[in-house]
């Protein structure tokens, strides 16, 4: 019988909000959550944003973000209830018995200190080791996490190291004081898929080699399936289901878990290209900084009426710049953009109102793309007035129609963006784009900031709207699963060039070019042992070269 | 140390010099716009027109403005600040001692106020929104809200009149023993400190609080560092650039803004000298003092800019 490290009983976490002019209100964030973790085991905490997974995950450090506090239950770590430890007791436990790996290592490192100083800091603070010993440990951890130049990487500053490397340095920082428990809070979410796989493998290997126990918080079931022994599903601050990883992904009991597991299964039949594309991008080259930093190199793609071209690539591949070049926000240096048979002028300022109307955009961050002081009615109504001169009752009627189309109902017309959920905000942005009756909508990572189930709803909506309105989409994303669900044709972008382009069936069938192969093989699959297979496959490919 | 940082710093320095030249033009034009005839004010109302014309010729007052400007500028570059019209003394010689006195006063006010403001700012952050924070902020704001002349007279009233422990008039002279000197400047120094304290303290507090929102502060907290260690090791070093900026602006104020305080305490510094000679319409003195104040101000601002550049690790250690 393995030894119990962490035993959380009937945890209750509340937050008090102080809205000016109102009485302070107490909201329950987490209610009646219990879990146990044995030494050396990994428990995955999974759920949507707002499910309370980070809040539960941080409870073994007795830490609450933004006025959150633990108001009930017990958190027993190594046999002691840490909620009864007092301030100093908790301070001694943080960074010593329990360590934390944050989502964005780029933000979680102090920019003015060298990495080594930060990695050994917890050791020195708690007297776990002296400086020499701590640095020796750090270097050995850097080696274990396969960081380049482990002897010297500690001398660097955070901005001198890549995002994936920083995330591994952060893992080393958490492992350095040899804690009993590490909390991984979405450690790979901010990374590109091809980077994620290496970091994930490094984390898994480090957990295995040091025998540390871990709570692994994520919204991505496929990722957690690779590292966790057990998984707990949370929703609205309550436990939905808990079981072994095998059971959760193969035989989920609760309907919510079942929905999570089957989230990516949208069937979309690929449409045939038409003779006349609605948009042709021809040999476009674009650059930032007076033509110095070339971001797009000789890019050519076509989009057909009523169809979807998915542009997929990692951060920095130039996919958003392509959108900027098409819309004229970044006039291309060379090449041309043909829309509906006529050449669009390169500069946004030279385009006609009609050009602007027919080409709309939807952005990743719905909440910053809307004026927070306008109602939903005003937001959707503005393009109606601007392009079609609709006013008063006529405009309201059209706004209501659009609200019905995006499946929200007319009751939302007087609401403000702050009163909407993330998915609803994105729906309003879609309605605003549709209001102009465009022929093409550029969707820039429109589902990336949303939870999987909500994102799925948005994708389904977009597909429905395409059927009704016969609108074409240029769908920019980094997520291959989304591409599979929505695209008719695909362009894979890599370092500003189109690495692979064609109909969906064609692009996703071998023989692949090296980059597409790497990209496709890096997308986590919801199955046990995928990570090992993928890494092994990669090593084989490496040996073959 | 590599080229981008050197380039940036060189740019700042060059800009500072350019700015100083522009200010010198402004001062020259400004003082020339002042009403009154220099020759008339030297010779008095009873002077004959011939005598006035002779003096104007002798002083080059009939030359076009740009000739006089360059004449003046090249004089300054060679260390010649001109001759005071009223006393017929060399301006550079008279200013030297007074500038020294002003710098002495400003130096001690800075030595006290800068660390005090930063420590109070750190304390306010550590105990933010609690009674200590409110007390510090309240005290600092009150002292800033009161005009310096009021604080000055209040200090005189309390420490020189009611409890006569310190002199109400801060006369200093060369060869005065150090302790005597310190005693003499105690009250003006306090008045200056109270004047600049709040701004620096509030900005320090705001800059650090801004940094306290960062994810790396959470990282430090979750490493089990104590609140003071977090502020000292992680928050303060990242807030240093805005703090340096506000500190240097206040240092500049200490040198330039002493005019009122010097007059109150009859302290023989630049401020008093300036006020005296403005009243007498002594243009060369006003020009020289104005230019020195401008130079100090611009110099300190360039220092602030350079320090902020040096404080940025991205510029110090490029990829």
Short mmCIF file of C-alpha atoms in Angstrom, two decimals, chain B:
data_model
loop_
_atom_site.label_atom_id
_atom_site.label_comp_id
_atom_site.label_asym_id
_atom_site.label_seq_id
_atom_site.Cartn_x
_atom_site.Cartn_y
_atom_site.Cartn_z
CA UNK B 1 27.86 46.26 -23.63
CA UNK B 2 27.03 46.34 -27.25
CA UNK B 3 26.16 48.80 -29.95
CA UNK B 4 22.37 49.25 -29.48
CA UNK B 5 22.74 50.40 -25.91
CA UNK B 6 25.67 52.69 -26.71
CA UNK B 7 23.68 54.13 -29.59
CA UNK B 8 20.62 54.73 -27.42
CA UNK B 9 22.67 56.47 -24.74
CA UNK B 10 24.53 58.58 -27.30
CA UNK B 11 21.16 59.62 -28.70
CA UNK B 12 19.97 60.75 -25.28
CA UNK B 13 23.11 62.73 -24.62
CA UNK B 14 22.99 64.39 -28.05
CA UNK B 15 19.34 65.25 -27.51
CA UNK B 16 20.20 66.77 -24.14
CA UNK B 17 22.85 69.01 -25.69
CA UNK B 18 20.47 70.04 -28.47
CA UNK B 19 17.81 70.84 -25.92
CA UNK B 20 20.23 72.94 -23.91
CA UNK B 21 21.10 74.97 -27.01
CA UNK B 22 17.40 75.49 -27.70
CA UNK B 23 16.88 76.62 -24.13
CA UNK B 24 19.79 79.06 -24.41
CA UNK B 25 18.06 80.65 -27.41
CA UNK B 26 14.81 80.87 -25.47
CA UNK B 27 16.50 82.47 -22.49
CA UNK B 28 18.29 84.96 -24.69
CA UNK B 29 15.16 85.88 -26.61
CA UNK B 30 13.11 86.02 -23.45
CA UNK B 31 15.44 88.34 -21.61
CA UNK B 32 15.68 90.56 -24.68
CA UNK B 33 11.93 90.89 -24.77
CA UNK B 34 11.92 92.26 -21.26
CA UNK B 35 10.90 95.90 -21.27
CA UNK B 36 13.44 98.52 -20.26
CA UNK B 37 16.73 99.80 -21.52
CA UNK B 38 19.85 98.35 -19.95
CA UNK B 39 21.88 101.49 -20.54
CA UNK B 40 19.15 103.58 -18.97
CA UNK B 41 18.93 101.38 -15.91
CA UNK B 42 22.71 101.53 -15.41
CA UNK B 43 23.10 105.23 -15.86
CA UNK B 44 19.82 106.23 -14.24
CA UNK B 45 17.13 108.70 -15.31
CA UNK B 46 19.49 111.70 -15.31
CA UNK B 47 21.78 110.36 -18.06
CA UNK B 48 22.25 112.39 -21.22
CA UNK B 49 21.30 110.84 -24.59
CA UNK B 50 24.94 110.96 -25.68
CA UNK B 51 26.13 109.08 -22.60
CA UNK B 52 23.40 106.46 -23.18
CA UNK B 53 24.42 106.05 -26.83
CA UNK B 54 28.08 105.70 -25.90
CA UNK B 55 27.33 103.05 -23.33
CA UNK B 56 25.12 101.13 -25.75
CA UNK B 57 27.92 101.12 -28.29
CA UNK B 58 30.46 100.07 -25.69
CA UNK B 59 28.27 97.15 -24.57
CA UNK B 60 27.42 96.10 -28.11
CA UNK B 61 23.73 96.68 -27.52
CA UNK B 62 23.26 98.10 -31.01
CA UNK B 63 24.40 94.90 -32.75
CA UNK B 64 21.70 92.65 -34.24
CA UNK B 65 20.28 90.08 -31.83
CA UNK B 66 21.91 87.02 -33.40
CA UNK B 67 25.36 88.59 -33.21
CA UNK B 68 24.84 89.32 -29.54
CA UNK B 69 23.52 85.79 -29.02
CA UNK B 70 26.59 84.10 -30.51
CA UNK B 71 28.84 86.50 -28.69
CA UNK B 72 27.12 85.53 -25.46
CA UNK B 73 27.11 81.78 -26.29
CA UNK B 74 30.82 81.65 -27.16
CA UNK B 75 31.58 83.59 -24.02
CA UNK B 76 29.75 80.96 -21.96
CA UNK B 77 31.55 78.11 -23.71
CA UNK B 78 34.81 79.74 -22.62
CA UNK B 79 33.55 80.11 -19.06
CA UNK B 80 32.75 83.81 -19.36
CA UNK B 81 29.24 84.43 -18.06
CA UNK B 82 29.51 88.16 -18.54
CA UNK B 83 29.57 91.06 -16.10
CA UNK B 84 26.75 92.00 -13.78
CA UNK B 85 25.35 95.36 -14.86
CA UNK B 86 24.57 96.57 -11.37
CA UNK B 87 27.64 95.56 -9.41
CA UNK B 88 30.09 95.47 -12.32
CA UNK B 89 31.33 92.16 -10.93
CA UNK B 90 32.17 89.08 -12.96
CA UNK B 91 29.03 86.90 -12.95
CA UNK B 92 30.99 83.62 -12.96
CA UNK B 93 32.85 84.58 -9.79
CA UNK B 94 29.75 85.70 -7.93
CA UNK B 95 27.79 82.65 -8.99
CA UNK B 96 30.46 80.15 -8.01
CA UNK B 97 30.01 80.45 -4.28
CA UNK B 98 26.24 80.71 -4.51
CA UNK B 99 25.96 77.71 -6.80
CA UNK B 100 28.06 75.80 -4.33
CA UNK B 101 25.72 76.84 -1.51
CA UNK B 102 22.62 75.84 -3.48
CA UNK B 103 24.13 72.48 -4.39
CA UNK B 104 25.11 71.96 -0.75
CA UNK B 105 21.53 72.53 0.38
CA UNK B 106 20.05 70.43 -2.43
CA UNK B 107 22.56 67.65 -1.79
CA UNK B 108 21.58 67.26 1.85
CA UNK B 109 17.89 67.54 1.08
CA UNK B 110 18.35 64.76 -1.51
CA UNK B 111 20.42 62.60 0.86
CA UNK B 112 17.55 62.70 3.33
CA UNK B 113 14.51 62.73 1.07
CA UNK B 114 15.37 60.09 -1.56
CA UNK B 115 16.07 57.13 0.76
CA UNK B 116 13.27 58.25 3.06
CA UNK B 117 10.78 58.42 0.21
CA UNK B 118 11.79 55.02 -1.14
CA UNK B 119 11.71 53.37 2.28
CA UNK B 120 8.32 54.91 3.01
CA UNK B 121 7.13 53.77 -0.42
CA UNK B 122 8.32 50.22 0.28
CA UNK B 123 6.62 50.25 3.68
CA UNK B 124 3.42 51.55 2.12
CA UNK B 125 3.49 48.65 -0.36
CA UNK B 126 4.27 46.09 2.31
CA UNK B 127 1.37 47.22 4.49
CA UNK B 128 -0.80 48.41 1.60
CA UNK B 129 -4.32 49.56 2.32
CA UNK B 130 -3.65 49.13 6.04
CA UNK B 131 -3.28 51.86 8.66
CA UNK B 132 0.49 52.25 8.08
CA UNK B 133 -0.02 52.84 4.36
CA UNK B 134 -2.80 55.35 5.02
CA UNK B 135 -0.71 57.17 7.63
CA UNK B 136 2.33 57.44 5.34
CA UNK B 137 0.29 58.52 2.35
CA UNK B 138 -1.74 60.98 4.38
CA UNK B 139 1.32 62.60 5.92
CA UNK B 140 3.16 62.79 2.60
CA UNK B 141 0.22 64.22 0.74
CA UNK B 142 -0.46 66.79 3.43
CA UNK B 143 3.13 67.97 3.35
CA UNK B 144 3.03 68.32 -0.43
CA UNK B 145 -0.32 70.07 -0.48
CA UNK B 146 1.02 72.84 1.75
CA UNK B 147 3.02 75.41 -0.19
CA UNK B 148 6.72 75.56 0.65
CA UNK B 149 6.60 79.11 1.93
CA UNK B 150 3.91 78.06 4.38
CA UNK B 151 5.89 75.06 5.57
CA UNK B 152 8.98 77.25 5.73
CA UNK B 153 7.32 79.86 7.93
CA UNK B 154 5.65 77.14 9.99
CA UNK B 155 9.07 75.58 10.65
CA UNK B 156 10.49 79.00 11.55
CA UNK B 157 7.57 79.61 13.86
CA UNK B 158 7.96 76.29 15.66
CA UNK B 159 11.72 75.72 15.74
CA UNK B 160 13.06 79.25 15.71
CA UNK B 161 10.40 81.31 17.50
CA UNK B 162 8.42 79.07 19.87
CA UNK B 163 11.28 76.68 20.68
CA UNK B 164 14.38 78.58 19.65
CA UNK B 165 16.64 75.61 18.94
CA UNK B 166 17.48 76.33 15.30
CA UNK B 167 18.29 79.55 13.47
CA UNK B 168 15.43 81.08 11.49
CA UNK B 169 17.86 82.72 9.09
CA UNK B 170 20.26 80.39 7.34
CA UNK B 171 23.35 82.47 6.85
CA UNK B 172 26.34 80.46 5.77
CA UNK B 173 29.74 81.70 4.74
CA UNK B 174 33.00 80.23 3.64
CA UNK B 175 35.13 78.69 6.36
CA UNK B 176 32.11 77.97 8.55
CA UNK B 177 32.53 74.75 10.56
CA UNK B 178 30.59 71.83 9.05
CA UNK B 179 28.31 71.28 12.04
CA UNK B 180 27.43 74.96 12.19
CA UNK B 181 26.59 74.82 8.53
CA UNK B 182 24.39 71.79 9.00
CA UNK B 183 22.59 73.50 11.82
CA UNK B 184 22.05 76.54 9.63
CA UNK B 185 20.53 74.57 6.77
CA UNK B 186 18.45 72.26 9.00
CA UNK B 187 15.19 74.16 8.49
CA UNK B 188 15.41 74.90 4.73
CA UNK B 189 16.52 71.32 4.22
CA UNK B 190 13.46 70.04 6.10
CA UNK B 191 11.16 72.32 4.14
CA UNK B 192 12.59 71.04 0.84
CA UNK B 193 12.42 67.42 1.96
CA UNK B 194 8.77 67.76 2.91
CA UNK B 195 8.09 69.35 -0.45
CA UNK B 196 9.49 66.55 -2.59
CA UNK B 197 8.86 63.57 -0.33
CA UNK B 198 5.27 62.81 -1.26
CA UNK B 199 5.77 62.75 -5.01
CA UNK B 200 8.67 60.31 -4.82
CA UNK B 201 6.99 58.17 -2.18
CA UNK B 202 3.68 57.93 -4.03
CA UNK B 203 5.39 57.14 -7.34
CA UNK B 204 7.58 54.50 -5.69
CA UNK B 205 4.50 52.96 -4.18
CA UNK B 206 2.60 53.04 -7.47
CA UNK B 207 5.52 51.67 -9.49
CA UNK B 208 6.08 48.77 -7.11
CA UNK B 209 2.36 48.02 -6.80
CA UNK B 210 2.18 47.90 -10.58
CA UNK B 211 4.97 45.33 -10.62
CA UNK B 212 3.30 43.40 -7.78
CA UNK B 213 0.57 42.37 -10.24
CA UNK B 214 3.11 40.43 -12.32
CA UNK B 215 3.16 36.67 -12.56
CA UNK B 216 6.75 36.50 -11.29
CA UNK B 217 5.64 38.01 -7.99
CA UNK B 218 3.26 35.07 -7.62
CA UNK B 219 6.15 32.75 -8.45
CA UNK B 220 8.18 34.35 -5.66
CA UNK B 221 5.28 34.08 -3.24
CA UNK B 222 4.88 30.41 -4.07
CA UNK B 223 8.59 29.88 -3.41
CA UNK B 224 7.84 30.84 0.17
CA UNK B 225 9.66 34.15 0.21
CA UNK B 226 8.62 36.66 2.85
CA UNK B 227 6.75 39.78 1.84
CA UNK B 228 9.80 42.02 2.28
CA UNK B 229 12.07 39.69 0.33
CA UNK B 230 9.56 39.67 -2.52
CA UNK B 231 9.45 43.44 -2.63
CA UNK B 232 13.21 43.85 -2.24
CA UNK B 233 14.40 41.13 -4.63
CA UNK B 234 11.65 40.91 -7.21
CA UNK B 235 9.41 43.97 -7.19
CA UNK B 236 11.83 46.84 -6.52
CA UNK B 237 14.44 45.92 -9.18
CA UNK B 238 11.70 45.84 -11.79
CA UNK B 239 10.23 49.14 -10.67
CA UNK B 240 13.60 50.87 -10.70
CA UNK B 241 13.19 52.68 -14.03
CA UNK B 242 10.07 54.69 -13.11
CA UNK B 243 11.50 55.31 -9.65
CA UNK B 244 14.75 56.69 -11.07
CA UNK B 245 12.71 58.95 -13.28
CA UNK B 246 10.69 60.46 -10.49
CA UNK B 247 13.76 60.75 -8.25
CA UNK B 248 15.75 62.71 -10.82
CA UNK B 249 12.84 65.00 -11.58
CA UNK B 250 12.68 65.77 -7.88
CA UNK B 251 16.44 66.24 -7.68
CA UNK B 252 16.13 68.76 -10.46
CA UNK B 253 13.37 70.42 -8.52
CA UNK B 254 15.60 70.53 -5.44
CA UNK B 255 18.19 72.56 -7.34
CA UNK B 256 15.87 74.69 -9.42
CA UNK B 257 12.94 74.98 -7.09
CA UNK B 258 14.88 76.22 -4.09
CA UNK B 259 14.22 79.85 -5.05
CA UNK B 260 11.29 80.30 -2.68
CA UNK B 261 12.91 78.41 0.18
CA UNK B 262 16.16 80.32 -0.17
CA UNK B 263 14.32 83.61 -0.05
CA UNK B 264 12.38 82.60 3.07
CA UNK B 265 15.48 81.56 4.95
CA UNK B 266 17.65 84.29 3.40
CA UNK B 267 20.01 81.56 2.27
CA UNK B 268 22.83 82.88 0.06
CA UNK B 269 22.17 80.57 -2.89
CA UNK B 270 21.37 80.85 -6.55
CA UNK B 271 17.67 81.42 -5.95
CA UNK B 272 18.19 84.50 -3.86
CA UNK B 273 20.78 85.77 -6.30
CA UNK B 274 18.31 85.31 -9.17
CA UNK B 275 15.41 86.99 -7.41
CA UNK B 276 17.62 89.96 -6.41
CA UNK B 277 18.82 90.51 -9.95
CA UNK B 278 15.47 90.05 -11.63
CA UNK B 279 14.26 92.90 -9.47
CA UNK B 280 17.24 94.99 -10.63
CA UNK B 281 16.76 93.95 -14.30
CA UNK B 282 20.31 92.71 -14.39
CA UNK B 283 20.03 90.78 -17.65
CA UNK B 284 23.44 89.00 -17.79
CA UNK B 285 22.89 87.55 -14.31
CA UNK B 286 19.36 86.41 -15.09
CA UNK B 287 20.58 84.79 -18.30
CA UNK B 288 23.45 83.02 -16.61
CA UNK B 289 21.38 81.72 -13.70
CA UNK B 290 18.59 80.65 -16.03
CA UNK B 291 21.01 78.75 -18.19
CA UNK B 292 22.61 77.01 -15.22
CA UNK B 293 19.20 75.94 -13.89
CA UNK B 294 18.27 74.65 -17.34
CA UNK B 295 21.55 72.76 -17.62
CA UNK B 296 21.03 71.09 -14.25
CA UNK B 297 17.49 70.12 -15.18
CA UNK B 298 18.44 68.71 -18.56
CA UNK B 299 21.49 66.94 -17.17
CA UNK B 300 19.44 65.18 -14.50
CA UNK B 301 16.81 64.16 -17.02
CA UNK B 302 19.45 62.71 -19.32
CA UNK B 303 20.82 60.82 -16.31
CA UNK B 304 17.31 59.48 -15.66
CA UNK B 305 16.93 58.34 -19.26
CA UNK B 306 20.33 56.69 -19.34
CA UNK B 307 19.66 54.98 -16.01
CA UNK B 308 16.34 53.61 -17.27
CA UNK B 309 18.06 52.27 -20.37
CA UNK B 310 20.73 50.63 -18.25
CA UNK B 311 18.09 49.15 -15.95
CA UNK B 312 16.49 47.23 -18.82
CA UNK B 313 17.99 43.74 -19.03
CA UNK B 314 16.78 43.34 -22.60
CA UNK B 315 19.01 46.21 -23.64
CA UNK B 316 21.93 45.28 -21.41
CA UNK B 317 21.93 41.64 -22.49
CA UNK B 318 20.67 41.34 -26.04
CA UNK B 319 19.81 37.89 -27.40
#
